[in-house]
Amino acid sequence: MAVPAAEGKKLSRSFGWLALLGTLLVVAGLVGLVYTGVATLTSMLLFGWLLLIGGIVGLLHAVESRGTNFFWLGVVVAALNIAAGVVVIHHPHGTAEALTMFAALLFLTGGLFRLVGSVVVRGPQFGWTLLQGAFGLLLGLLVLFDWPHSSLYVLGLFFSLALLFDGLGLIAIGVGGRHVVSMVSDQQASGSPPGTLGGEHPKRSRS
């Protein structure tokens, strides 16, 4: 499939921007891993503003669709989002403590169910499921025993790790995409048909 030179440059530039965005996310993730308290506060404020903006947009959408059966449901959901956003923005530390407690209980219940399920079922992935359950249970206990102090770093740690891995994924996509576009452009410049290397044409099979 032929790719024009202008389109190739545009694709290469787009993949370059993806790689740059991935690099910025990786840097932000590494900084967040060092300053987990700041990362926790930042994630709570972002969460609060997302709730607030989402609630306002939902309220506007509900007003536009007034007269329908879902009008009051949309208004109630939007009002709850706005109220939750305001609470999170004004009390980020208290919200972080509540969400950290919820995360600890989630780890505990998830790990416990995996442990019990692996022992009862004893399937082909018995060892791996048992290890996952034990790790989740241990992580939940560690977070719970250090609560509320753990709320200062747990959410920030997860937020930073998410930024780090998302950034690495974008870098891989950007670098890989630029490499593919460069290979296709080089093949077209040398006059090679797609699927050949080094300008060599595939040999015809003898009948």
PDB file of C-alpha atoms in Angstrom:
ATOM      1  CA  MET A   1       0.000   0.000   0.000  1.00  0.00           C
ATOM      2  CA  ALA A   2       1.583   3.224  -1.172  1.00  0.00           C
ATOM      3  CA  VAL A   3       1.942   6.061   1.299  1.00  0.00           C
ATOM      4  CA  PRO A   4       2.489   9.572  -0.153  1.00  0.00           C
ATOM      5  CA  ALA A   5       5.505  11.466   1.135  1.00  0.00           C
ATOM      6  CA  ALA A   6       3.357  14.186   2.705  1.00  0.00           C
ATOM      7  CA  GLU A   7       1.187  11.615   4.469  1.00  0.00           C
ATOM      8  CA  GLY A   8       4.285   9.771   5.642  1.00  0.00           C
ATOM      9  CA  LYS A   9       5.725  12.946   7.147  1.00  0.00           C
ATOM     10  CA  LYS A  10       2.402  13.699   8.828  1.00  0.00           C
ATOM     11  CA  LEU A  11       2.208  10.183  10.278  1.00  0.00           C
ATOM     12  CA  SER A  12       5.811  10.346  11.441  1.00  0.00           C
ATOM     13  CA  ARG A  13       5.160  13.719  13.092  1.00  0.00           C
ATOM     14  CA  SER A  14       2.045  12.373  14.817  1.00  0.00           C
ATOM     15  CA  PHE A  15       3.938   9.372  16.178  1.00  0.00           C
ATOM     16  CA  GLY A  16       6.669  11.752  17.309  1.00  0.00           C
ATOM     17  CA  TRP A  17       4.121  13.766  19.306  1.00  0.00           C
ATOM     18  CA  LEU A  18       2.869  10.523  20.879  1.00  0.00           C
ATOM     19  CA  ALA A  19       6.421   9.652  21.921  1.00  0.00           C
ATOM     20  CA  LEU A  20       6.895  13.153  23.347  1.00  0.00           C
ATOM     21  CA  LEU A  21       3.644  12.912  25.312  1.00  0.00           C
ATOM     22  CA  GLY A  22       4.735   9.504  26.593  1.00  0.00           C
ATOM     23  CA  THR A  23       8.060  10.970  27.713  1.00  0.00           C
ATOM     24  CA  LEU A  24       6.275  13.729  29.629  1.00  0.00           C
ATOM     25  CA  LEU A  25       4.019  11.150  31.310  1.00  0.00           C
ATOM     26  CA  VAL A  26       7.032   9.034  32.270  1.00  0.00           C
ATOM     27  CA  VAL A  27       8.766  12.071  33.777  1.00  0.00           C
ATOM     28  CA  ALA A  28       5.581  12.992  35.677  1.00  0.00           C
ATOM     29  CA  GLY A  29       5.262   9.409  36.906  1.00  0.00           C
ATOM     30  CA  LEU A  30       8.863   9.335  38.137  1.00  0.00           C
ATOM     31  CA  VAL A  31       8.431  12.676  39.913  1.00  0.00           C
ATOM     32  CA  GLY A  32       5.227  11.371  41.474  1.00  0.00           C
ATOM     33  CA  LEU A  33       7.014   8.270  42.742  1.00  0.00           C
ATOM     34  CA  VAL A  34       9.495  10.540  44.528  1.00  0.00           C
ATOM     35  CA  TYR A  35       6.882  12.981  45.855  1.00  0.00           C
ATOM     36  CA  THR A  36       3.960  10.651  46.549  1.00  0.00           C
ATOM     37  CA  GLY A  37       2.247  13.138  48.858  1.00  0.00           C
ATOM     38  CA  VAL A  38       2.085  15.771  46.111  1.00  0.00           C
ATOM     39  CA  ALA A  39       0.916  13.097  43.654  1.00  0.00           C
ATOM     40  CA  THR A  40      -1.870  12.065  46.024  1.00  0.00           C
ATOM     41  CA  LEU A  41      -3.065  15.650  46.444  1.00  0.00           C
ATOM     42  CA  THR A  42      -2.852  16.249  42.685  1.00  0.00           C
ATOM     43  CA  SER A  43      -4.827  13.101  41.884  1.00  0.00           C
ATOM     44  CA  MET A  44      -7.546  14.091  44.376  1.00  0.00           C
ATOM     45  CA  LEU A  45      -7.847  17.588  42.917  1.00  0.00           C
ATOM     46  CA  LEU A  46      -8.005  16.196  39.386  1.00  0.00           C
ATOM     47  CA  PHE A  47     -10.638  13.710  40.502  1.00  0.00           C
ATOM     48  CA  GLY A  48     -12.679  16.476  42.113  1.00  0.00           C
ATOM     49  CA  TRP A  49     -12.522  18.756  39.070  1.00  0.00           C
ATOM     50  CA  LEU A  50     -13.485  15.871  36.779  1.00  0.00           C
ATOM     51  CA  LEU A  51     -16.535  15.181  38.951  1.00  0.00           C
ATOM     52  CA  LEU A  52     -17.464  18.864  39.013  1.00  0.00           C
ATOM     53  CA  ILE A  53     -17.063  19.417  35.264  1.00  0.00           C
ATOM     54  CA  GLY A  54     -18.839  16.144  34.488  1.00  0.00           C
ATOM     55  CA  GLY A  55     -21.718  17.140  36.748  1.00  0.00           C
ATOM     56  CA  ILE A  56     -22.083  20.549  35.088  1.00  0.00           C
ATOM     57  CA  VAL A  57     -22.044  18.988  31.622  1.00  0.00           C
ATOM     58  CA  GLY A  58     -24.586  16.377  32.738  1.00  0.00           C
ATOM     59  CA  LEU A  59     -26.818  19.096  34.196  1.00  0.00           C
ATOM     60  CA  LEU A  60     -26.723  21.077  30.943  1.00  0.00           C
ATOM     61  CA  HIS A  61     -27.536  17.924  29.000  1.00  0.00           C
ATOM     62  CA  ALA A  62     -30.456  17.183  31.350  1.00  0.00           C
ATOM     63  CA  VAL A  63     -31.816  20.719  30.911  1.00  0.00           C
ATOM     64  CA  GLU A  64     -31.620  20.351  27.131  1.00  0.00           C
ATOM     65  CA  SER A  65     -33.550  17.067  27.308  1.00  0.00           C
ATOM     66  CA  ARG A  66     -36.262  18.324  29.672  1.00  0.00           C
ATOM     67  CA  GLY A  67     -39.652  16.838  29.043  1.00  0.00           C
ATOM     68  CA  THR A  68     -38.280  13.316  28.663  1.00  0.00           C
ATOM     69  CA  ASN A  69     -38.629  10.448  31.121  1.00  0.00           C
ATOM     70  CA  PHE A  70     -34.961  10.664  32.120  1.00  0.00           C
ATOM     71  CA  PHE A  71     -34.905  14.378  32.955  1.00  0.00           C
ATOM     72  CA  TRP A  72     -35.083  14.096  36.748  1.00  0.00           C
ATOM     73  CA  LEU A  73     -32.686  11.124  36.801  1.00  0.00           C
ATOM     74  CA  GLY A  74     -30.149  13.170  34.854  1.00  0.00           C
ATOM     75  CA  VAL A  75     -30.616  16.126  37.209  1.00  0.00           C
ATOM     76  CA  VAL A  76     -30.122  13.968  40.313  1.00  0.00           C
ATOM     77  CA  VAL A  77     -26.989  12.270  38.925  1.00  0.00           C
ATOM     78  CA  ALA A  78     -25.535  15.615  37.825  1.00  0.00           C
ATOM     79  CA  ALA A  79     -26.273  17.188  41.225  1.00  0.00           C
ATOM     80  CA  LEU A  80     -24.566  14.291  43.008  1.00  0.00           C
ATOM     81  CA  ASN A  81     -21.494  14.629  40.780  1.00  0.00           C
ATOM     82  CA  ILE A  82     -21.327  18.379  41.406  1.00  0.00           C
ATOM     83  CA  ALA A  83     -21.703  17.927  45.169  1.00  0.00           C
ATOM     84  CA  ALA A  84     -19.053  15.179  45.234  1.00  0.00           C
ATOM     85  CA  GLY A  85     -16.691  17.316  43.156  1.00  0.00           C
ATOM     86  CA  VAL A  86     -17.066  20.279  45.519  1.00  0.00           C
ATOM     87  CA  VAL A  87     -16.450  18.054  48.577  1.00  0.00           C
ATOM     88  CA  VAL A  88     -13.348  16.448  47.024  1.00  0.00           C
ATOM     89  CA  ILE A  89     -11.883  19.819  45.987  1.00  0.00           C
ATOM     90  CA  HIS A  90     -12.446  21.379  49.413  1.00  0.00           C
ATOM     91  CA  HIS A  91     -11.417  18.283  51.422  1.00  0.00           C
ATOM     92  CA  PRO A  92      -8.789  16.405  49.365  1.00  0.00           C
ATOM     93  CA  HIS A  93      -7.062  14.881  52.398  1.00  0.00           C
ATOM     94  CA  GLY A  94     -10.265  13.481  53.866  1.00  0.00           C
ATOM     95  CA  THR A  95     -11.242  12.107  50.467  1.00  0.00           C
ATOM     96  CA  ALA A  96      -7.829  10.474  50.128  1.00  0.00           C
ATOM     97  CA  GLU A  97      -8.291   8.798  53.509  1.00  0.00           C
ATOM     98  CA  ALA A  98     -11.727   7.471  52.536  1.00  0.00           C
ATOM     99  CA  LEU A  99     -10.544   6.190  49.155  1.00  0.00           C
ATOM    100  CA  THR A 100      -7.474   4.594  50.733  1.00  0.00           C
ATOM    101  CA  MET A 101      -9.680   2.744  53.201  1.00  0.00           C
ATOM    102  CA  PHE A 102     -11.888   1.620  50.306  1.00  0.00           C
ATOM    103  CA  ALA A 103      -8.812   0.434  48.366  1.00  0.00           C
ATOM    104  CA  ALA A 104      -7.535  -1.511  51.388  1.00  0.00           C
ATOM    105  CA  LEU A 105     -10.903  -3.251  51.835  1.00  0.00           C
ATOM    106  CA  LEU A 106     -10.995  -3.977  48.100  1.00  0.00           C
ATOM    107  CA  PHE A 107      -7.553  -5.583  48.235  1.00  0.00           C
ATOM    108  CA  LEU A 108      -8.550  -7.592  51.305  1.00  0.00           C
ATOM    109  CA  THR A 109     -11.798  -8.956  49.875  1.00  0.00           C
ATOM    110  CA  GLY A 110     -10.278  -9.604  46.441  1.00  0.00           C
ATOM    111  CA  GLY A 111      -7.293 -11.417  47.913  1.00  0.00           C
ATOM    112  CA  LEU A 112      -9.472 -13.435  50.265  1.00  0.00           C
ATOM    113  CA  PHE A 113     -11.815 -14.546  47.453  1.00  0.00           C
ATOM    114  CA  ARG A 114      -8.843 -15.526  45.277  1.00  0.00           C
ATOM    115  CA  LEU A 115      -7.298 -17.533  48.113  1.00  0.00           C
ATOM    116  CA  VAL A 116     -10.510 -19.381  48.906  1.00  0.00           C
ATOM    117  CA  GLY A 117     -11.333 -19.892  45.235  1.00  0.00           C
ATOM    118  CA  SER A 118      -7.893 -21.271  44.412  1.00  0.00           C
ATOM    119  CA  VAL A 119      -8.033 -23.741  47.332  1.00  0.00           C
ATOM    120  CA  VAL A 120     -11.581 -24.892  46.532  1.00  0.00           C
ATOM    121  CA  VAL A 121     -11.280 -25.132  42.730  1.00  0.00           C
ATOM    122  CA  ARG A 122      -7.596 -26.163  42.429  1.00  0.00           C
ATOM    123  CA  GLY A 123      -7.550 -25.476  38.691  1.00  0.00           C
ATOM    124  CA  PRO A 124      -4.567 -25.452  36.321  1.00  0.00           C
ATOM    125  CA  GLN A 125      -3.648 -21.914  37.508  1.00  0.00           C
ATOM    126  CA  PHE A 126      -3.767 -22.905  41.180  1.00  0.00           C
ATOM    127  CA  GLY A 127      -0.315 -21.621  42.121  1.00  0.00           C
ATOM    128  CA  TRP A 128      -0.650 -18.319  40.266  1.00  0.00           C
ATOM    129  CA  THR A 129      -4.134 -17.635  41.677  1.00  0.00           C
ATOM    130  CA  LEU A 130      -2.946 -18.518  45.175  1.00  0.00           C
ATOM    131  CA  LEU A 131      -0.009 -16.106  44.813  1.00  0.00           C
ATOM    132  CA  GLN A 132      -2.293 -13.319  43.549  1.00  0.00           C
ATOM    133  CA  GLY A 133      -4.668 -13.838  46.471  1.00  0.00           C
ATOM    134  CA  ALA A 134      -1.869 -13.826  49.042  1.00  0.00           C
ATOM    135  CA  PHE A 135      -0.356 -10.674  47.502  1.00  0.00           C
ATOM    136  CA  GLY A 136      -3.710  -8.852  47.499  1.00  0.00           C
ATOM    137  CA  LEU A 137      -4.418  -9.876  51.074  1.00  0.00           C
ATOM    138  CA  LEU A 138      -0.962  -8.775  52.242  1.00  0.00           C
ATOM    139  CA  LEU A 139      -1.223  -5.452  50.398  1.00  0.00           C
ATOM    140  CA  GLY A 140      -4.634  -4.758  51.906  1.00  0.00           C
ATOM    141  CA  LEU A 141      -3.374  -5.519  55.422  1.00  0.00           C
ATOM    142  CA  LEU A 142      -0.308  -3.297  54.993  1.00  0.00           C
ATOM    143  CA  VAL A 143      -2.422  -0.371  53.781  1.00  0.00           C
ATOM    144  CA  LEU A 144      -5.036  -0.913  56.500  1.00  0.00           C
ATOM    145  CA  PHE A 145      -2.570  -1.205  59.385  1.00  0.00           C
ATOM    146  CA  ASP A 146      -0.848   2.048  58.350  1.00  0.00           C
ATOM    147  CA  TRP A 147      -4.117   3.944  57.829  1.00  0.00           C
ATOM    148  CA  PRO A 148      -4.664   6.945  57.844  1.00  0.00           C
ATOM    149  CA  HIS A 149      -0.970   7.657  57.282  1.00  0.00           C
ATOM    150  CA  SER A 150      -1.036   5.363  54.241  1.00  0.00           C
ATOM    151  CA  SER A 151      -3.481   7.758  52.556  1.00  0.00           C
ATOM    152  CA  LEU A 152      -0.575  10.178  52.081  1.00  0.00           C
ATOM    153  CA  TYR A 153       1.226   7.910  49.620  1.00  0.00           C
ATOM    154  CA  VAL A 154      -0.944   4.969  48.442  1.00  0.00           C
ATOM    155  CA  LEU A 155      -3.125   6.840  45.954  1.00  0.00           C
ATOM    156  CA  GLY A 156      -0.195   8.943  44.779  1.00  0.00           C
ATOM    157  CA  LEU A 157       1.829   5.781  44.233  1.00  0.00           C
ATOM    158  CA  PHE A 158      -0.917   4.184  42.126  1.00  0.00           C
ATOM    159  CA  PHE A 159      -1.460   7.422  40.204  1.00  0.00           C
ATOM    160  CA  SER A 160       2.263   7.756  39.466  1.00  0.00           C
ATOM    161  CA  LEU A 161       2.575   4.125  38.371  1.00  0.00           C
ATOM    162  CA  ALA A 162      -0.396   4.594  36.021  1.00  0.00           C
ATOM    163  CA  LEU A 163       1.285   7.658  34.484  1.00  0.00           C
ATOM    164  CA  LEU A 164       4.568   5.777  34.168  1.00  0.00           C
ATOM    165  CA  PHE A 165       3.149   2.727  32.396  1.00  0.00           C
ATOM    166  CA  ASP A 166       0.865   4.813  30.168  1.00  0.00           C
ATOM    167  CA  GLY A 167       3.853   6.915  29.183  1.00  0.00           C
ATOM    168  CA  LEU A 168       5.966   3.857  28.382  1.00  0.00           C
ATOM    169  CA  GLY A 169       3.121   2.513  26.234  1.00  0.00           C
ATOM    170  CA  LEU A 170       2.849   5.782  24.296  1.00  0.00           C
ATOM    171  CA  ILE A 171       6.615   5.869  23.771  1.00  0.00           C
ATOM    172  CA  ALA A 172       6.545   2.319  22.401  1.00  0.00           C
ATOM    173  CA  ILE A 173       3.674   3.191  20.036  1.00  0.00           C
ATOM    174  CA  GLY A 174       5.345   6.414  18.883  1.00  0.00           C
ATOM    175  CA  VAL A 175       8.796   4.926  18.288  1.00  0.00           C
ATOM    176  CA  GLY A 176       7.367   1.796  16.643  1.00  0.00           C
ATOM    177  CA  GLY A 177       5.055   3.835  14.420  1.00  0.00           C
ATOM    178  CA  ARG A 178       7.879   6.121  13.246  1.00  0.00           C
ATOM    179  CA  HIS A 179       9.997   3.064  12.492  1.00  0.00           C
ATOM    180  CA  VAL A 180       7.247   1.473  10.383  1.00  0.00           C
ATOM    181  CA  VAL A 181       6.606   4.716   8.476  1.00  0.00           C
ATOM    182  CA  SER A 182      10.345   5.097   7.862  1.00  0.00           C
ATOM    183  CA  MET A 183      10.601   1.532   6.525  1.00  0.00           C
ATOM    184  CA  VAL A 184       7.655   2.045   4.146  1.00  0.00           C
ATOM    185  CA  SER A 185       9.080   5.369   2.935  1.00  0.00           C
ATOM    186  CA  ASP A 186      12.507   3.812   2.321  1.00  0.00           C
ATOM    187  CA  GLN A 187      10.964   0.954   0.338  1.00  0.00           C
ATOM    188  CA  GLN A 188       8.999   3.376  -1.824  1.00  0.00           C
ATOM    189  CA  ALA A 189      12.086   5.531  -2.388  1.00  0.00           C
ATOM    190  CA  SER A 190      14.107   2.505  -3.538  1.00  0.00           C
ATOM    191  CA  GLY A 191      11.272   1.275  -5.765  1.00  0.00           C
ATOM    192  CA  SER A 192      10.825  -1.978  -3.823  1.00  0.00           C
ATOM    193  CA  PRO A 193       7.359  -3.477  -3.619  1.00  0.00           C
ATOM    194  CA  PRO A 194       5.898  -3.821  -0.114  1.00  0.00           C
ATOM    195  CA  GLY A 195       7.048  -6.913   1.727  1.00  0.00           C
ATOM    196  CA  THR A 196      10.589  -6.946   0.285  1.00  0.00           C
ATOM    197  CA  LEU A 197      13.846  -6.014   1.958  1.00  0.00           C
ATOM    198  CA  GLY A 198      16.898  -4.284   0.559  1.00  0.00           C
ATOM    199  CA  GLY A 199      15.265  -3.583  -2.808  1.00  0.00           C
ATOM    200  CA  GLU A 200      15.241  -7.277  -3.786  1.00  0.00           C
ATOM    201  CA  HIS A 201      12.228  -8.526  -5.674  1.00  0.00           C
ATOM    202  CA  PRO A 202      10.760 -11.865  -4.662  1.00  0.00           C
ATOM    203  CA  LYS A 203      11.892 -14.714  -6.866  1.00  0.00           C
ATOM    204  CA  ARG A 204       9.326 -16.328  -9.083  1.00  0.00           C
ATOM    205  CA  SER A 205       8.782 -19.978  -8.473  1.00  0.00           C
ATOM    206  CA  ARG A 206       9.631 -22.247 -11.354  1.00  0.00           C
ATOM    207  CA  SER A 207       6.854 -24.386 -12.666  1.00  0.00           C
TER     208      SER A 207
END
